[in-house]
Coordinates of C-alpha atoms in Angstrom, one line a residue:
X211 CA 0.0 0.0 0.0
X212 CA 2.9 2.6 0.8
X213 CA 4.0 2.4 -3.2
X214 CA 0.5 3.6 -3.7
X215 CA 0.6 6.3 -1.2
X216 CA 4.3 7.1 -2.3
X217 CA 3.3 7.0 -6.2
X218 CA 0.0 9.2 -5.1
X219 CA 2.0 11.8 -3.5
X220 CA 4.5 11.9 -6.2
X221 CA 2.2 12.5 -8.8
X222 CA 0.2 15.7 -7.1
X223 CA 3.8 16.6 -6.2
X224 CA 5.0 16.8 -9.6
X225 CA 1.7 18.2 -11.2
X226 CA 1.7 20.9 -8.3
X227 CA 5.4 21.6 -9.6
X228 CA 4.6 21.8 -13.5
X229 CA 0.9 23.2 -13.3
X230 CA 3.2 26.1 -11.0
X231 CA 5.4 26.9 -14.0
X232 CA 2.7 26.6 -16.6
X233 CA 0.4 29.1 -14.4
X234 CA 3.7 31.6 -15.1
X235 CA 2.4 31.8 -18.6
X236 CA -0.4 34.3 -20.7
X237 CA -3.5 32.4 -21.6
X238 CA -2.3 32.9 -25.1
X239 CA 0.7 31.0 -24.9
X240 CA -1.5 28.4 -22.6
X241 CA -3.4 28.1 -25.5
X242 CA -1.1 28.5 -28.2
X243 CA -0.4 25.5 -30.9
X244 CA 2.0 23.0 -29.9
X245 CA 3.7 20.2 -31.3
X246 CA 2.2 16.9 -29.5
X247 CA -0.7 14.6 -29.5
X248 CA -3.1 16.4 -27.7
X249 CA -1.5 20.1 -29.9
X250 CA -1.6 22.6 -26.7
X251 CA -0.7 23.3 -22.8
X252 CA -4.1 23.3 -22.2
X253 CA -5.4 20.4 -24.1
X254 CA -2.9 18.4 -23.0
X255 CA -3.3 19.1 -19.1
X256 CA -7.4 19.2 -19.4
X257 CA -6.9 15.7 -20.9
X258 CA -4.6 14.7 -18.0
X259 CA -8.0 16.1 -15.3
X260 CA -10.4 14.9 -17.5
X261 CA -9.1 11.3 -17.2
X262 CA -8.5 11.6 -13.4
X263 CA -11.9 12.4 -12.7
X264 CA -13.3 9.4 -14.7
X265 CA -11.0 7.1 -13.2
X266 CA -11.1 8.1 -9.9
X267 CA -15.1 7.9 -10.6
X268 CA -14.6 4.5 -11.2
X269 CA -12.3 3.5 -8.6
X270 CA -15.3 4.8 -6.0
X271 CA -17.8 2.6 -7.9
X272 CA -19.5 5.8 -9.3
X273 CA -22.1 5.0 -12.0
X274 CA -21.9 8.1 -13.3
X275 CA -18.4 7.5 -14.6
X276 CA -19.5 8.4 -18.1
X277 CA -21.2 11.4 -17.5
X278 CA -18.5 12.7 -15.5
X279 CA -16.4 12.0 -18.8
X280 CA -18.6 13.6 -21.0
X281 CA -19.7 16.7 -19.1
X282 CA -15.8 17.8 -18.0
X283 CA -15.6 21.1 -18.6
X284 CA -11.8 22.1 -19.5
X285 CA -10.2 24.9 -17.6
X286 CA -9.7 27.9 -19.8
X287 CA -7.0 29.4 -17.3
X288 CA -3.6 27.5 -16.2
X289 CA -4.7 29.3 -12.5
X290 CA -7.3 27.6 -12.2
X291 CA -6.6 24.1 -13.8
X292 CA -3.8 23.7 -11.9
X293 CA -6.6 24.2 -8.5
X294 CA -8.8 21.8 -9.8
X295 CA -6.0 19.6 -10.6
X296 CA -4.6 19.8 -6.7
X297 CA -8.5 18.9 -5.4
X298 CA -8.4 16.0 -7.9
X299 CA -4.7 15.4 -6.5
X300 CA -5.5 15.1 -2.7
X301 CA -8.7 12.9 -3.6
X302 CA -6.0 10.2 -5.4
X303 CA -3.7 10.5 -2.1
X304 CA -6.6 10.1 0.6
X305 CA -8.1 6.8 -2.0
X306 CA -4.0 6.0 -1.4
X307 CA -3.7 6.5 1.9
X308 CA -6.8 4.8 2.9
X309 CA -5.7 1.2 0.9
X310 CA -5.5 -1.5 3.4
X311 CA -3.9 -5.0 2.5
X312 CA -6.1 -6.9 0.0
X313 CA -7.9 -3.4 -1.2
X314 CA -5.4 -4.0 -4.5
X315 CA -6.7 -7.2 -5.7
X316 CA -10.7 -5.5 -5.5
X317 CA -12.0 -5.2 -8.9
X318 CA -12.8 -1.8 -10.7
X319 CA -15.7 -1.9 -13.0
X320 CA -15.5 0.7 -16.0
X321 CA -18.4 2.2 -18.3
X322 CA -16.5 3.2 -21.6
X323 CA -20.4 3.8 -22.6
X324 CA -22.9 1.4 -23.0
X325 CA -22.9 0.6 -19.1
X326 CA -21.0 -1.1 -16.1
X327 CA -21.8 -4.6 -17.0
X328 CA -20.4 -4.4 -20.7
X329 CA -17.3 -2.4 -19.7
X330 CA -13.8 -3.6 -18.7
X331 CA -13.4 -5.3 -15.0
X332 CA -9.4 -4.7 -13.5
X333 CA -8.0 -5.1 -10.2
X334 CA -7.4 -1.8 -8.4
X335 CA -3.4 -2.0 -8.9
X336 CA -3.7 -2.2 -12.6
X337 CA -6.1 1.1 -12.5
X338 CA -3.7 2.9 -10.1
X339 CA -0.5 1.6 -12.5
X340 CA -1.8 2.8 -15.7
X341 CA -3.5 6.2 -13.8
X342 CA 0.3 7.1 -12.5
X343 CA 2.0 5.6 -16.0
X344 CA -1.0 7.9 -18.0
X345 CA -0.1 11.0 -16.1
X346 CA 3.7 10.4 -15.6
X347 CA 3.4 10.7 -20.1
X348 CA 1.4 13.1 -20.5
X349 CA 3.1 15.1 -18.1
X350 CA 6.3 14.8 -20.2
X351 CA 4.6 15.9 -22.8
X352 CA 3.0 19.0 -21.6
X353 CA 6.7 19.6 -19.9
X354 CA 8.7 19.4 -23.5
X355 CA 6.1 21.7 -24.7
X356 CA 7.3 24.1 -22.1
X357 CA 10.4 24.1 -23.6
X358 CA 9.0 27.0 -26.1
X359 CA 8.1 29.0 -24.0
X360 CA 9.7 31.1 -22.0
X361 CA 9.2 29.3 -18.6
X362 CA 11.9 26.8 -17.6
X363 CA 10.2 23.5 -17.4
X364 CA 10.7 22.4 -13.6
X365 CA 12.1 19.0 -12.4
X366 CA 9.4 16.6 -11.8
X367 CA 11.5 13.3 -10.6
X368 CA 12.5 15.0 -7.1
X369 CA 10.0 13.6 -5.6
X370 CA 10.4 9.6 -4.5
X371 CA 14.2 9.0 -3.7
X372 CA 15.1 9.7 -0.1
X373 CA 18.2 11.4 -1.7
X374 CA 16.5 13.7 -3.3
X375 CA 14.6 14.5 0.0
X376 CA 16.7 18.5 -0.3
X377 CA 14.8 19.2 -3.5
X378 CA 11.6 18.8 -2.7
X379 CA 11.3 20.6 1.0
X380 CA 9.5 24.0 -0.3
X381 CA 7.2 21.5 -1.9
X382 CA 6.4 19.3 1.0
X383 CA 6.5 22.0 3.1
X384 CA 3.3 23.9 0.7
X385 CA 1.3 20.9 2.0
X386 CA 2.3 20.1 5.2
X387 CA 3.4 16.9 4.5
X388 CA 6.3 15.5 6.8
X389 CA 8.9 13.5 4.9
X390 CA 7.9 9.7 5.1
X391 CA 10.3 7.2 7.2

């Protein structure tokens, strides 16, 4: 359960840490065309919330999965995408942090649209693994498309090793989270 937890934090570490720098820029340049799959800042980290919120739907057994899907409404400002991010964030760490032994094996049932019963069934470790793997690429992406702007893209791996405990203080510190043992 602690890799969960650990991974959990990480990841609304690291979003915290890039959705910082991207807030640093005008909503044009937010906006603005980029080369990747999903072609801006925005689109890219919308996508990123938009799938949070369905899977984390799913992971709490809410039938509304789909609708939640469908009716996302993407953040038209970096400000205030990276806030909803961080409430989407801490929900991930407290389904985390609340994991006991076993929780892992539960199975996750998905609507991808024409209901629970005809959707995909995985344990919960597989959903958190591909959650953390989903955001872990398109974070990169959103973070090389940084790189033409004129915001330095921010480290984002500081954030697991107990070596790299000196880089990451400031950030712990904004949520008063304690380094773990």
């Amino acid at each position: 359960m602690q890799l969960f937890l650990t991974q959990a934090r990480a990841n609304r570490l690291a979003n915290r840490r890039l959705l910082g720098a991207v807030a640093q820029l005008s909503d044009t340049d937010f906006h603005a065309p980029r080369m990747s799959f999903f072609p801006s800042l925005a689109l890219t980290l919308n996508h990123i919330l938009n799938v949070d919120h369905y899977y984390l739907a799913a992971l709490g057994g809410d039938a509304a999965m789909v609708s939640i899907w469908a009716g996302y409404e993407p953040a038209q400002a970096a400000a205030v995408l990276a806030s909803r991010q961080d409430e989407s964030d801490a929900r991930l760490v407290a389904l985390c942090g609340g994991l006991q032994p076993g929780d892992e094996e539960r199975i996750v049932a998905f609507d991808r649209g024409a209901g629970i019963e005809a959707g995909p069934r995985e344990p919960v470790w597989r959903v958190l693994a591909h959650l953390f793997m989903h955001q872990t690429h398109h974070r990169g992406q959103a973070h090389a498309m940084l790189t033409g702007t004129s915001v330095k893209p921010p480290q984002l791996d500081d954030f697991i090793l107990r070596g790299d405990s000196v880089h990451r203080g400031g950030d712990m510190l904004a949520l008063g989270w304690d380094e773990p043992v």
